[in-house]
Short mmCIF file of C-alpha atoms in Angstrom, two decimals:
data_model
loop_
_atom_site.label_atom_id
_atom_site.label_comp_id
_atom_site.label_asym_id
_atom_site.label_seq_id
_atom_site.Cartn_x
_atom_site.Cartn_y
_atom_site.Cartn_z
CA MET A 15 87.50 98.26 -57.11
CA SER A 16 85.58 101.11 -58.65
CA VAL A 17 84.61 100.92 -62.30
CA ILE A 18 84.84 104.43 -63.73
CA ARG A 19 83.00 103.52 -66.94
CA LYS A 20 81.28 100.49 -68.38
CA GLY A 21 79.52 99.66 -71.59
CA THR A 22 79.29 97.28 -74.51
CA ALA A 23 80.57 96.98 -78.06
CA ASP A 24 78.13 94.75 -79.92
CA LYS A 25 77.89 91.75 -77.53
CA LEU A 26 81.19 92.35 -75.72
CA LYS A 27 80.93 93.71 -72.18
CA ILE A 28 83.50 96.36 -71.20
CA LYS A 29 84.75 97.74 -67.88
CA ILE A 30 87.19 100.64 -67.54
CA PHE A 31 89.20 101.23 -64.35
CA LYS A 32 91.38 104.08 -63.18
CA THR A 33 94.52 101.96 -62.81
CA ARG A 34 95.88 98.63 -64.00
CA GLU A 35 96.04 97.49 -60.38
CA GLU A 36 92.29 97.98 -59.97
CA LEU A 37 91.73 96.26 -63.31
CA GLY A 38 93.80 93.25 -62.26
CA ALA A 39 92.10 92.95 -58.90
CA ASP A 40 88.61 93.09 -60.39
CA ALA A 41 89.50 90.59 -63.10
CA ALA A 42 90.87 88.19 -60.50
CA ASN A 43 87.71 88.48 -58.43
CA MET A 44 85.58 87.81 -61.50
CA VAL A 45 87.60 84.75 -62.52
CA ALA A 46 87.69 83.34 -58.99
CA GLU A 47 83.94 83.79 -58.68
CA LYS A 48 83.43 82.00 -62.01
CA ILE A 49 85.65 79.11 -60.90
CA ARG A 50 83.66 78.73 -57.68
CA GLU A 51 80.40 78.87 -59.65
CA LEU A 52 81.55 76.18 -62.07
CA HIS A 53 82.79 73.99 -59.21
CA GLN A 54 79.20 73.79 -58.01
CA GLU A 55 78.30 72.15 -61.32
CA GLN A 56 81.38 70.08 -62.22
CA GLU A 57 84.35 68.46 -60.53
CA PHE A 58 87.13 70.16 -62.49
CA VAL A 59 87.51 73.55 -64.21
CA ASN A 60 89.84 73.93 -67.19
CA ILE A 61 91.51 77.32 -67.72
CA ILE A 62 93.74 78.76 -70.44
CA PHE A 63 96.14 81.47 -69.25
CA ALA A 64 98.08 84.09 -71.20
CA ALA A 65 101.75 84.85 -70.56
CA ALA A 66 102.17 88.60 -70.90
CA ALA A 67 102.99 91.65 -68.82
CA SER A 68 99.37 92.74 -69.15
CA GLN A 69 98.42 89.80 -66.91
CA ASN A 70 100.80 90.52 -64.04
CA GLU A 71 98.41 92.33 -61.70
CA PHE A 72 95.60 89.90 -62.45
CA LEU A 73 97.73 86.83 -61.74
CA ALA A 74 99.26 88.32 -58.59
CA ARG A 75 95.79 88.87 -57.16
CA LEU A 76 94.28 85.62 -58.40
CA ILE A 77 96.70 83.37 -56.50
CA THR A 78 95.65 85.02 -53.22
CA LEU A 79 91.94 84.28 -53.58
CA ASP A 80 89.85 81.46 -52.17
CA VAL A 81 89.84 78.91 -54.99
CA ASP A 82 90.09 75.12 -54.82
CA TRP A 83 93.03 74.87 -57.20
CA THR A 84 93.21 71.09 -56.73
CA ARG A 85 90.14 70.98 -58.97
CA VAL A 86 91.57 73.20 -61.70
CA ASN A 87 93.53 72.15 -64.80
CA ALA A 88 95.76 74.83 -66.35
CA PHE A 89 96.80 75.42 -69.96
CA HIS A 90 98.62 78.23 -71.72
CA MET A 91 97.95 79.66 -75.15
CA ASP A 92 101.25 79.98 -76.98
CA GLU A 93 104.93 79.11 -76.84
CA TYR A 94 108.12 79.91 -78.74
CA ILE A 95 109.78 77.24 -80.83
CA GLY A 96 113.55 76.97 -80.70
CA LEU A 97 114.52 78.46 -77.37
CA PRO A 98 116.67 76.19 -75.19
CA ALA A 99 115.02 74.25 -72.38
CA GLY A 100 114.79 76.36 -69.24
CA ALA A 101 115.08 79.70 -71.04
CA PRO A 102 113.28 82.34 -68.96
CA GLN A 103 111.55 83.68 -72.09
CA HIS A 104 109.47 80.51 -72.41
CA PHE A 105 105.85 81.35 -71.67
CA SER A 106 105.58 78.23 -69.54
CA TYR A 107 108.42 79.65 -67.41
CA PHE A 108 106.67 83.05 -67.16
CA LEU A 109 103.46 81.44 -65.96
CA GLY A 110 105.34 79.06 -63.70
CA GLN A 111 106.83 82.04 -61.88
CA ARG A 112 103.46 83.75 -61.49
CA ILE A 113 100.85 81.04 -61.04
CA PHE A 114 101.64 77.51 -62.26
CA ASP A 115 104.14 76.90 -59.45
CA LYS A 116 102.31 79.04 -56.89
CA VAL A 117 99.07 77.13 -56.38
CA PRO A 118 98.29 73.37 -56.30
CA PHE A 119 96.67 72.77 -59.69
CA ALA A 120 95.29 69.33 -60.47
CA ASN A 121 97.33 69.42 -63.70
CA VAL A 122 99.41 71.97 -65.58
CA PHE A 123 99.64 71.21 -69.29
CA CYS A 124 102.40 73.09 -71.12
CA LEU A 125 103.36 73.34 -74.76
CA ASP A 126 106.92 72.11 -75.34
CA GLY A 127 108.85 74.51 -77.55
CA THR A 128 111.96 72.31 -77.57
CA VAL A 129 110.70 69.20 -79.36
CA GLU A 130 111.71 68.62 -82.97
CA LYS A 131 108.43 67.17 -84.25
CA THR A 132 106.17 70.19 -84.07
CA ASP A 133 103.25 68.46 -85.81
CA GLU A 134 103.20 65.82 -83.10
CA GLU A 135 103.30 68.50 -80.40
CA CYS A 136 100.31 70.25 -81.98
CA GLU A 137 98.44 66.94 -82.00
CA ARG A 138 99.39 66.17 -78.39
CA TYR A 139 98.21 69.51 -77.07
CA SER A 140 95.07 69.48 -79.21
CA ALA A 141 94.16 66.11 -77.74
CA LEU A 142 94.54 67.52 -74.22
CA LEU A 143 92.27 70.43 -75.08
CA LEU A 144 89.66 67.98 -76.31
CA GLN A 145 90.07 65.80 -73.23
CA TYR A 146 89.72 68.80 -70.91
CA PRO A 147 87.27 71.20 -72.65
CA THR A 148 88.00 74.83 -71.85
CA ASP A 149 85.81 76.50 -69.26
CA ILE A 150 87.63 79.84 -68.88
CA THR A 151 90.05 81.73 -71.10
CA CYS A 152 92.12 84.50 -69.51
CA MET A 153 93.79 86.53 -72.24
CA GLY A 154 95.22 89.84 -73.32
CA ILE A 155 95.32 91.60 -76.68
CA GLY A 156 98.55 92.25 -78.53
CA GLU A 157 99.70 95.64 -79.71
CA ASN A 158 98.82 94.52 -83.24
CA THR A 159 95.46 93.10 -81.99
CA HIS A 160 96.68 89.50 -81.94
CA LEU A 161 95.02 86.90 -79.72
CA ALA A 162 97.72 84.52 -78.47
CA PHE A 163 99.99 84.45 -81.55
CA ASN A 164 97.15 84.74 -84.05
CA ASP A 165 98.52 87.83 -85.77
CA PRO A 166 96.55 89.94 -88.28
CA PHE A 167 95.73 87.94 -91.41
CA ILE A 168 97.35 84.85 -89.87
CA ALA A 169 94.31 84.56 -87.63
CA ASP A 170 91.48 82.45 -89.01
CA PHE A 171 88.12 82.80 -87.31
CA ASN A 172 87.02 79.51 -88.91
CA GLU A 173 90.19 77.51 -88.30
CA SER A 174 89.53 73.79 -87.91
CA ARG A 175 92.70 73.12 -85.90
CA LEU A 176 93.06 73.84 -82.18
CA VAL A 177 96.86 74.33 -82.17
CA LYS A 178 99.15 75.35 -85.02
CA VAL A 179 102.65 76.60 -85.79
CA VAL A 180 102.88 80.21 -87.01
CA LYS A 181 105.53 82.62 -88.26
CA LEU A 182 105.42 85.68 -86.03
CA GLN A 183 105.02 89.14 -87.45
CA VAL A 184 107.65 91.73 -86.63
CA GLU A 185 105.11 93.67 -84.52
CA SER A 186 104.54 90.67 -82.26
CA ARG A 187 108.26 90.09 -81.87
CA GLN A 188 108.94 93.78 -81.21
CA GLN A 189 106.32 93.77 -78.45
CA GLN A 190 108.41 91.15 -76.65
CA VAL A 191 111.39 93.52 -76.77
CA ASN A 192 109.24 96.44 -75.62
CA GLU A 193 108.08 94.42 -72.62
CA GLY A 194 111.65 93.54 -71.66
CA CYS A 195 111.50 89.82 -72.45
CA PHE A 196 114.36 90.12 -74.94
CA GLU A 197 117.03 92.77 -75.39
CA TYR A 198 117.07 92.79 -79.20
CA LEU A 199 114.59 91.91 -81.93
CA ASN A 200 116.90 89.34 -83.50
CA GLU A 201 116.83 87.37 -80.24
CA VAL A 202 113.06 86.82 -80.47
CA PRO A 203 112.15 83.52 -82.16
CA GLU A 204 110.34 83.81 -85.47
CA ILE A 205 108.28 80.62 -85.06
CA ALA A 206 105.83 79.68 -82.31
CA TYR A 207 102.94 77.47 -81.34
CA THR A 208 99.58 79.12 -80.82
CA LEU A 209 96.15 78.00 -79.85
CA THR A 210 93.89 79.08 -82.69
CA VAL A 211 91.13 81.66 -82.36
CA PRO A 212 88.37 79.01 -82.20
CA ALA A 213 90.32 77.12 -79.54
CA LEU A 214 90.57 80.24 -77.37
CA LEU A 215 86.92 81.14 -77.81
CA LYS A 216 85.48 77.71 -76.99
CA ALA A 217 85.42 78.69 -73.32
CA LYS A 218 82.26 79.19 -71.33
CA ALA A 219 83.65 82.53 -70.10
CA ILE A 220 86.37 84.77 -71.52
CA TYR A 221 88.17 87.55 -69.66
CA SER A 222 90.51 89.85 -71.59
CA MET A 223 92.74 92.08 -69.45
CA VAL A 224 94.27 94.90 -71.50
CA PRO A 225 95.93 97.72 -69.51
CA GLY A 226 98.49 100.29 -70.61
CA HIS A 227 98.92 103.11 -73.09
CA SER A 228 100.75 100.83 -75.56
CA LYS A 229 97.46 98.95 -76.08
CA ALA A 230 95.30 102.01 -76.78
CA GLU A 231 95.43 101.70 -80.57
CA ALA A 232 94.74 97.97 -80.42
CA VAL A 233 91.75 98.60 -78.20
CA TYR A 234 90.44 101.14 -80.69
CA HIS A 235 90.70 98.65 -83.56
CA THR A 236 89.10 95.98 -81.39
CA LEU A 237 86.05 98.06 -80.54
CA VAL A 238 85.55 100.42 -83.48
CA ASP A 239 86.76 98.84 -86.72
CA ASP A 240 85.07 96.09 -88.71
CA ILE A 241 85.15 92.59 -87.26
CA SER A 242 87.71 90.78 -89.39
CA GLU A 243 90.99 88.90 -89.36
CA ARG A 244 92.71 92.22 -90.06
CA TYR A 245 92.12 92.93 -86.36
CA PRO A 246 91.87 89.49 -84.70
CA SER A 247 90.72 90.81 -81.33
CA SER A 248 87.65 92.34 -82.99
CA ILE A 249 86.10 88.85 -82.88
CA LEU A 250 85.51 89.39 -79.16
CA ARG A 251 82.63 91.71 -80.07
CA THR A 252 80.63 88.70 -81.25
CA LEU A 253 80.68 87.07 -77.80
CA SER A 254 78.12 87.64 -75.07
CA ASN A 255 80.21 85.53 -72.65
CA ALA A 256 83.29 87.78 -72.89
CA TRP A 257 84.54 90.70 -70.82
CA LEU A 258 87.12 93.30 -71.89
CA LEU A 259 88.78 95.05 -68.94
CA LEU A 260 90.68 98.28 -69.60
CA ASP A 261 92.38 101.03 -67.65
CA GLU A 262 92.30 104.72 -68.50
CA ASP A 263 95.48 104.44 -70.53
CA SER A 264 94.30 101.62 -72.79
CA ALA A 265 90.83 103.15 -73.14
CA LYS A 266 91.95 106.66 -74.06
CA MET A 267 91.18 106.34 -77.78
CA VAL A 268 87.69 104.86 -77.39
CA ASN A 269 86.19 107.12 -74.76
CA GLN A 270 84.85 109.44 -77.43
CA ALA A 271 84.08 106.72 -79.97
CA LEU A 272 81.75 104.63 -77.81
CA ALA A 273 78.97 105.36 -75.37
CA PHE A 274 79.90 104.43 -71.82
CA SER A 275 77.86 104.85 -68.69
#
């Protein structure tokens, strides 16, 4: 996979590829290599995955690579509240179709969007995250710069909780329609669980895969604007252990704004 440009924004390392397929393949190779590296130091590796169309090429490649999945524990980073059990829009279903049911993980820990006691579900999942400290986070960036469902101004860079319930902004819900997950906006749940920003960033290594022209404005805000909760993904620029992987479409607004080699 040929990188057509690379650079940094503050501490964040950036790679730009010609196509989203090349992006996904390189990201998968990087994550697989990191898993193998960590397996030399520890018995199990704990990974948080994102459920989004931006991850499709990455996940499709990752499941083909030489990884000892029996020594990997899997988590996901957000889930709708209120959809019926088995609904294909559940993020656990999305990831089940693409990776959770495709390789032999040691454990797959899913948020349950169907339980009535949401506080207890937040506590349950938080306890699992503490029991299995995150080694790798594989994420995207939303069209409104959200990380998981930490939307602008809902995101808290200093949040003490690991998991919380949030009311989704219209932009986040509309993105789900744009990506074909729902036919109409009023079908998209308004409430969801999300891992908080600190929970996502606790990882030893963070890989953010962000292809597509619909993400170009979000990428610009991530890399050029001030680091603040107005643009949650801007926090990635404070991390020396994070990679942002883009294609030409998602990078089109930053090519002139930043110096790339």
